[in-house]
XYZ file of C-alpha atoms in Angstrom:
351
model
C 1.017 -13.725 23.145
C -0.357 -12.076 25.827
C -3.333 -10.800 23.942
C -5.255 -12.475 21.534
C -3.765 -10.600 17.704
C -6.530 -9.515 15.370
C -5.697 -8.809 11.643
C -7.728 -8.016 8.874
C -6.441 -8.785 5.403
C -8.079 -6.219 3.397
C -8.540 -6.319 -0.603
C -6.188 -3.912 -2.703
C -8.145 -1.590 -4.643
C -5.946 -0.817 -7.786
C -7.085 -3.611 -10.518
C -3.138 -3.821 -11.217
C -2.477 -5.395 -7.728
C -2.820 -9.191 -7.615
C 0.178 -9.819 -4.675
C -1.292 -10.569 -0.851
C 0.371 -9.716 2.201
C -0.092 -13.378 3.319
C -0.137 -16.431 1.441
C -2.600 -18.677 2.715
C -0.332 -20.963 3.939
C 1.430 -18.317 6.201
C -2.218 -16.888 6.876
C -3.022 -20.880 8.797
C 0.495 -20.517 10.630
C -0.795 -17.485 11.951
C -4.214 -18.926 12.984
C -2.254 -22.013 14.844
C -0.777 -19.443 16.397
C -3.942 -18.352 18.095
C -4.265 -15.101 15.832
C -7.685 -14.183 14.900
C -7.670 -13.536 10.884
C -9.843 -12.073 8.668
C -9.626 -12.087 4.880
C -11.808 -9.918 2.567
C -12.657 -11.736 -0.509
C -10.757 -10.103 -3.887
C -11.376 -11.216 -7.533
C -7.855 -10.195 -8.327
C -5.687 -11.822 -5.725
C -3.394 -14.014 -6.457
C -4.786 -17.038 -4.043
C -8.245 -17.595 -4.101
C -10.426 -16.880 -0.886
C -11.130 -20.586 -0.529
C -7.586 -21.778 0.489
C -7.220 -18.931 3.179
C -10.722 -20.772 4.288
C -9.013 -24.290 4.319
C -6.231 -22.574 6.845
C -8.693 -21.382 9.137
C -9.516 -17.799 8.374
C -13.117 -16.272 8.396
C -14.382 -14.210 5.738
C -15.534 -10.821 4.466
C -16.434 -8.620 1.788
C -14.391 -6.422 -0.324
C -13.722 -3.465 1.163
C -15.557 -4.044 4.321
C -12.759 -3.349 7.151
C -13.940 0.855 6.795
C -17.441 -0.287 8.264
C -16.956 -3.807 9.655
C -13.789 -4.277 11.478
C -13.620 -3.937 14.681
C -11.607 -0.910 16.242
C -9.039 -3.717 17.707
C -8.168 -5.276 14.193
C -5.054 -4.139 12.617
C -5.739 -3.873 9.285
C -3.138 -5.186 6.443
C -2.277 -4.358 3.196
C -0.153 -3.751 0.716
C -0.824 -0.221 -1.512
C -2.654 2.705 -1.386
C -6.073 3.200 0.256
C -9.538 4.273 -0.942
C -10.378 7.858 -0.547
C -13.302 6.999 1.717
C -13.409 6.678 5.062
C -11.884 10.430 4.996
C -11.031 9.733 8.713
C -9.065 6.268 9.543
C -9.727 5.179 12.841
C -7.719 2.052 12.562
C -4.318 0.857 12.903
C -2.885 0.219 8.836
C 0.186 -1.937 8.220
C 0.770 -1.443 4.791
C 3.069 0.356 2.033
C 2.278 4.295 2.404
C 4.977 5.590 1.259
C 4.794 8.564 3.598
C 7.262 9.108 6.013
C 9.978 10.879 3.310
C 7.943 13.769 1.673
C 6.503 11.659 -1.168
C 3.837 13.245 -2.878
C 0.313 12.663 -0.925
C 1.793 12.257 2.522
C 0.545 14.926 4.019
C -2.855 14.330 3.141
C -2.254 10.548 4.145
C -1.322 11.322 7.508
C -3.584 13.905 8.201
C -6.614 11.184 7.604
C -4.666 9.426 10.179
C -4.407 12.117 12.462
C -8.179 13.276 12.209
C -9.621 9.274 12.888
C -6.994 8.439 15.933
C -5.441 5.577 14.025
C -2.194 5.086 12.971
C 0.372 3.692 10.124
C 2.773 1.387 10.661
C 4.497 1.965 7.411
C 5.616 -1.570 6.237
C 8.791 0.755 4.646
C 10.008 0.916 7.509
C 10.066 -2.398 8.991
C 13.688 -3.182 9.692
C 16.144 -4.617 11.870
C 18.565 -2.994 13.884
C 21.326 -2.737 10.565
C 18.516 -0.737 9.066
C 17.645 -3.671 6.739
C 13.812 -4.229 5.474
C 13.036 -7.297 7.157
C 10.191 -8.419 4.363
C 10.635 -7.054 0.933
C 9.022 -7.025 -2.692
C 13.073 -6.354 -3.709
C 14.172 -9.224 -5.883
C 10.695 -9.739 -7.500
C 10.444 -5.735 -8.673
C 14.036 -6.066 -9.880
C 13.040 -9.029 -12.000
C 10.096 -8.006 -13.250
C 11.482 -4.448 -14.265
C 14.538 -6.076 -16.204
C 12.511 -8.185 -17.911
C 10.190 -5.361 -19.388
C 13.195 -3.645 -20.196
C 14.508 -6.121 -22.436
C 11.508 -7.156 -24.016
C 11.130 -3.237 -24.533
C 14.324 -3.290 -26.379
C 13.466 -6.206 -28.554
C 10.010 -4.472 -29.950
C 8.455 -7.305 -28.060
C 6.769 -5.789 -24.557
C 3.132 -5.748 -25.236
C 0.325 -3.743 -23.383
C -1.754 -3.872 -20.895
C 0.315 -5.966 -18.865
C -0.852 -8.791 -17.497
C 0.435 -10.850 -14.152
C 2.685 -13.768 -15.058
C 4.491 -16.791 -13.681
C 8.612 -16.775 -13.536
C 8.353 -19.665 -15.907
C 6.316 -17.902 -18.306
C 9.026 -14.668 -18.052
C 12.092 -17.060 -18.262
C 10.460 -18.658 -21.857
C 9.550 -14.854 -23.314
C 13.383 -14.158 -22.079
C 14.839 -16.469 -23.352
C 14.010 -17.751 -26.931
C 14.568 -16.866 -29.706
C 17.235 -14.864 -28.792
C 19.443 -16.867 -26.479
C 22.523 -14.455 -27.424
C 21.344 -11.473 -25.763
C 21.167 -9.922 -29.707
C 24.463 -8.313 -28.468
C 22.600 -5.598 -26.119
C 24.565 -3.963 -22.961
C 22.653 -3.733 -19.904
C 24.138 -0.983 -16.767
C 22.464 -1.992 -13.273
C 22.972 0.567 -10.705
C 22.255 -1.175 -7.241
C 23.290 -4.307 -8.041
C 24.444 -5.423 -4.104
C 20.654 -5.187 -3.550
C 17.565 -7.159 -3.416
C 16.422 -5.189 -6.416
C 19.247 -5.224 -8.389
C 20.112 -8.908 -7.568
C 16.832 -9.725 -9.379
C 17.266 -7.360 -12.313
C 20.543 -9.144 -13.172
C 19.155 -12.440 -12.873
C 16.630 -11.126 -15.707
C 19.111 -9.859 -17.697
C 21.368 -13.358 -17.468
C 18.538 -15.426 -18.463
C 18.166 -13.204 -21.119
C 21.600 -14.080 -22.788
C 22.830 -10.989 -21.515
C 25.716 -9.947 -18.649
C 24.989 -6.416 -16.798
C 27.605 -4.541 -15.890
C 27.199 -4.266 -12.084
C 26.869 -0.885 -10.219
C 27.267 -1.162 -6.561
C 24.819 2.265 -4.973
C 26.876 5.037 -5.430
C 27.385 7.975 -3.283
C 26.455 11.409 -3.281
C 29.640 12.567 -5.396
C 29.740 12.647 -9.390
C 28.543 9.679 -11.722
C 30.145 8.753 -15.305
C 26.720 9.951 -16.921
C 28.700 8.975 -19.840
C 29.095 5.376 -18.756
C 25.305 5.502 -18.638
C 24.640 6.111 -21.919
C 26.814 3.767 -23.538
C 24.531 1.212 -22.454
C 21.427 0.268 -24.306
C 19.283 -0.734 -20.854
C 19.597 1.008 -17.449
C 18.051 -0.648 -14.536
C 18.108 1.536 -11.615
C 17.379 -0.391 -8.869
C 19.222 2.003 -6.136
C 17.149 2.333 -2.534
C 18.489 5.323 -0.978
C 17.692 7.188 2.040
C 19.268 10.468 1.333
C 19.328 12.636 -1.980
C 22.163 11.610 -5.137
C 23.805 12.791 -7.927
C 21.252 12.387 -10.721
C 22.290 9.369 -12.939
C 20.757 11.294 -15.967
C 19.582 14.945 -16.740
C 18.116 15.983 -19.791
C 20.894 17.550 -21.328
C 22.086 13.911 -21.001
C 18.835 12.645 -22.800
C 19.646 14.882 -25.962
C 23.260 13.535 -26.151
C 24.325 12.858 -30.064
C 26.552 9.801 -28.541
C 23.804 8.251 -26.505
C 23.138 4.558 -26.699
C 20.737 4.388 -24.328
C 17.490 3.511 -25.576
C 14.974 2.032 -22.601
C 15.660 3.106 -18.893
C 13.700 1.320 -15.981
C 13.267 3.094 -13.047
C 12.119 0.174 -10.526
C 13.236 2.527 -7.512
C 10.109 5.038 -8.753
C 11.506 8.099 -5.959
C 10.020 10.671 -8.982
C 8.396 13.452 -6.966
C 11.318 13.493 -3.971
C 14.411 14.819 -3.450
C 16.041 11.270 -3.546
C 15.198 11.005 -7.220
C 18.276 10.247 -9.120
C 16.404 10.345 -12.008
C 14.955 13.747 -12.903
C 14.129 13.159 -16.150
C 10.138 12.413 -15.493
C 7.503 13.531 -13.587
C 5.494 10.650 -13.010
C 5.104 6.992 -13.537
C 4.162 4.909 -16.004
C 1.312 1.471 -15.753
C -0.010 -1.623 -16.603
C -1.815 -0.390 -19.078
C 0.550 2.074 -20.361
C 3.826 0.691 -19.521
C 6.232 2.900 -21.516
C 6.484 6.753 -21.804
C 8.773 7.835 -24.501
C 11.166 10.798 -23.580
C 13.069 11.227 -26.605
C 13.013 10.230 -30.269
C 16.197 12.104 -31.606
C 18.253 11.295 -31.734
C 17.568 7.827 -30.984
C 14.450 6.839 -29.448
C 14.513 6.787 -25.403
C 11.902 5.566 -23.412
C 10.901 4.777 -19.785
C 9.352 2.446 -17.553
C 8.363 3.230 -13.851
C 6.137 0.535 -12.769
C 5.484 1.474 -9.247
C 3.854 -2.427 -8.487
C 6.323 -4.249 -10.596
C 6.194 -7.244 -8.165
C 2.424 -7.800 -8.851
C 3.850 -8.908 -12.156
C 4.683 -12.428 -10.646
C 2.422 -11.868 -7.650
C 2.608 -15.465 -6.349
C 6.054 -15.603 -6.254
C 6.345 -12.190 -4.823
C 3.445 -12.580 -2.336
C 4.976 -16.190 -0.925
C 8.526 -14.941 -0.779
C 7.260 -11.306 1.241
C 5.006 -13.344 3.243
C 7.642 -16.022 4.653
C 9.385 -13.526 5.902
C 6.555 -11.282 7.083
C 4.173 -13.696 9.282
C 7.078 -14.051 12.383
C 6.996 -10.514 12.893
C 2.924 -10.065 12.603
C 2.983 -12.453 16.002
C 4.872 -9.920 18.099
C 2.208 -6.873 17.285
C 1.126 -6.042 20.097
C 4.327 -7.122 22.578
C 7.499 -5.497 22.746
C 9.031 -5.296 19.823
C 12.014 -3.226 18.688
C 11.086 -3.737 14.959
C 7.596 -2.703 15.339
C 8.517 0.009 18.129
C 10.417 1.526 15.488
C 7.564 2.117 13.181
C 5.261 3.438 15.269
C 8.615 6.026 16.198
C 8.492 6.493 12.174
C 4.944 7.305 12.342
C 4.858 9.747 14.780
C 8.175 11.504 13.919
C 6.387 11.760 10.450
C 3.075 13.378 11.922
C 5.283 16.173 13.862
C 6.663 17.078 10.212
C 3.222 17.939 9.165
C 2.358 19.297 12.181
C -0.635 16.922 13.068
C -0.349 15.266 16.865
C-alpha cells in the first residue's frame, strides 16, 4: 500500500444489530497488513471488544468517530447512522441504501454533500459481472425462512432475539420432522438469498418449490397462493410485476397464510410486493394483513442476518477484508462506488 489505510469500525446504533463488519480475526489480518484500525467498543456486537484487542486494534468509545476520528479514517459500518453530526465530513463505507430512490436518500446524501464526505455504499460493491462481492445474502435468506415457518407453526415468539444456526436447526427441526405437510414457494431461489431460505425450509422437513427471478412480464399470482409460505428473496435492479396485489390478498382460494419479504424494496418502485407500506421488527416481527378469509400475515425484517450475527458477520467479513486493503489504490471495485456515489448526488442535485 502506498499509504498507510486508516479505518474506524464504528458501533451500530439500532439495539437490533449485533453483526460487525469485521470479525476480529479478519480485523488482525488487516493490522498485519500495516492498516491502522480502530474499533469502538459496542455492548451488542457479536465479538467482544477484547478479541479485536488481542489482533492488534486500538480502542474507542461508542459513537466516538463524529468527534474523534480523524478526517483521514474511513469510517465502517454496517446500517443506518445517527441523526447527529447533521453534516458528515467523513468518508462512510457502509449499507445506505441510497443510490435507488429509497425512502431517506435524499436527506442521506445531502448530509453528505453539506460536510464534504462521501458514501461508498457497500450495495454497490461488485465485480465487473455486477455481482456483490461481500454479502449478508444466504444468512437473511435463512433467517427469514426460518421465521416463516415457525410463523406457520404458532411457534415464532417475540421480541426476537439473535441466535446460533444450531439453535435455528433444533427449533426447525423437532418435533415436526415431516414438514406437517406445509408448501413453501421461493422466488429467487438461484440467489444467495434464496439459496439460504431453501436450506431453512429443507431442514425443516419441507421441499420449496424453486422460483428462479422472474422477469418483468406476468406472474402465476395464482401459483402464489397455493402455497402456504412465500419467501421472496428476489434482488432486482429494475421494477417487476408485483408477485401479489391486494385483490390477490382477499382471494376466497388463497392458501397463503405467512409471506416473508427478506428483499424489504417497500417504499421503491422495485417493490414486487405492494401489499405493505413498511416493515416489520425484532420486537414486532409480524404484521397481519388479512384475517378473512384465512389469516395472512407478513414479515419484513430489514436486518434479518443479525439474527445469526456471528455467522453472518464471519462469512461477510472473509470476503470483505481483501478489498478494504486496496482503499485508497486503484481499484475498479471501489472506483465504481465512488461513480455510484456521485451519479447518486447529481440525482438530487447536490455537487
Amino acid at each position: 500500500m502506498p499509504e498507510t489505510l486508516q479505518l474506524w469500525m464504528r458501533h451500530e446504533t439500532r439495539p437490533s444489530e449485533h453483526r460487525a463488519a469485521l470479525s476480529p480475526r479478519d480485523a488482525g489480518r488487516l493490522v498485519g497488513h500495516g492498516v491502522r484500525l480502530t474499533v469502538e467498543d459496542s455492548p451488542q456486537r457479536v465479538f467482544p471488544l477484547a478479541e479485536y484487542v488481542a489482533a492488534g486494534c486500538s480502542t474507542a468509545p461508542p459513537g466516538s468517530w463524529a468527534t474523534d476520528c480523524p478526517v483521514e479514517y474511513y469510517v465502517l459500518g454496517l446500517k443506518e447512522l445517527p441523526p447527529a453530526p447533521a453534516r458528515l465530513r467523513h468518508r462512510h463505507l457502509m449499507f445506505g441504501h441510497a443510490y435507488r430512490g429509497q425512502p431517506g436518500a435524499p436527506a442521506l446524501l445531502r448530509r453528505f454533500a453539506d460536510g464534504g464526505g462521501a458514501l461508498l455504499d457497500l450495495e454497490s460493491l461488485v465485480d465487473d459481472d455486477g455481482r456483490r462481492i461481500a454479502a449478508f445474502g444466504r444468512w437473511a435468506g435463512y433467517a427469514g425462512a426460518t421465521l416463516a415457518v415457525l410463523r406457520h407453526r404458532g411457534a415464532l415468539t417475540a421480541p426476537l432475539t439473535r441466535s446460533t444456526r444450531a439453535e435455528l436447526d433444533l427449533r426447525l427441526r423437532p418435533p415436526h420432522r415431516a414438514g406437517d405437510g406445509a408448501s413453501a414457494l421461493v422466488i429467487g431461489a438461484d440467489g444467495r438469498c434464496g439459496a439460504g431460505a431453501c436450506e431453512a425450509l429443507r431442514t425443516a422437513g419441507i421441499e420449496p418449490t424453486r422460483w428462479t427471478g422472474p422477469g418483468t412480464g406476468a406472474v402465476d399470482r395464482s401459483a402464489v397462493l397455493a402455497h402456504d409460505i412465500l419467501v421472496n428473496a428476489i434482488g432486482t435492479a429494475v421494477p417487476v410485476a408485483p408477485f401479489l396485489t391486494e385483490d390477490d390478498l382477499d382471494d376466497p382460494g388463497r392458501r397463503l397464510s405467512v409471506v416473508c419479504d427478506v428483499t424489504c424494496d417497500v417504499g421503491t418502485d422495485r417493490n414486487a410486493l405492494p401489499v405493505y407500506d413498511r416493515v416489520t421488527d425484532w420486537n414486532r416481527p409480524v404484521r397481519r394483513l388479512r384475517a378473512r378469509p384465512r389469516p395472512l400475515d407478513l414479515i419484513a425484517i430489514d436486518n434479518l442476518p443479525s439474527l445469526l450475527a456471528a455467522e453472518a458477520s464471519r462469512a461477510y467479513s472473509a470476503a470483505l477484508w481483501p478489498h478494504l486493503l486496496r482503499l485508497g489504490e486503484g481499484s475498479a471495485v471501489w472506483d465504481r462506488c465512488r461513480r455510484e456515489y456521485r451519479s447518486a448526488l447529481a440525482a438530487v442535485g447536490q455537487r
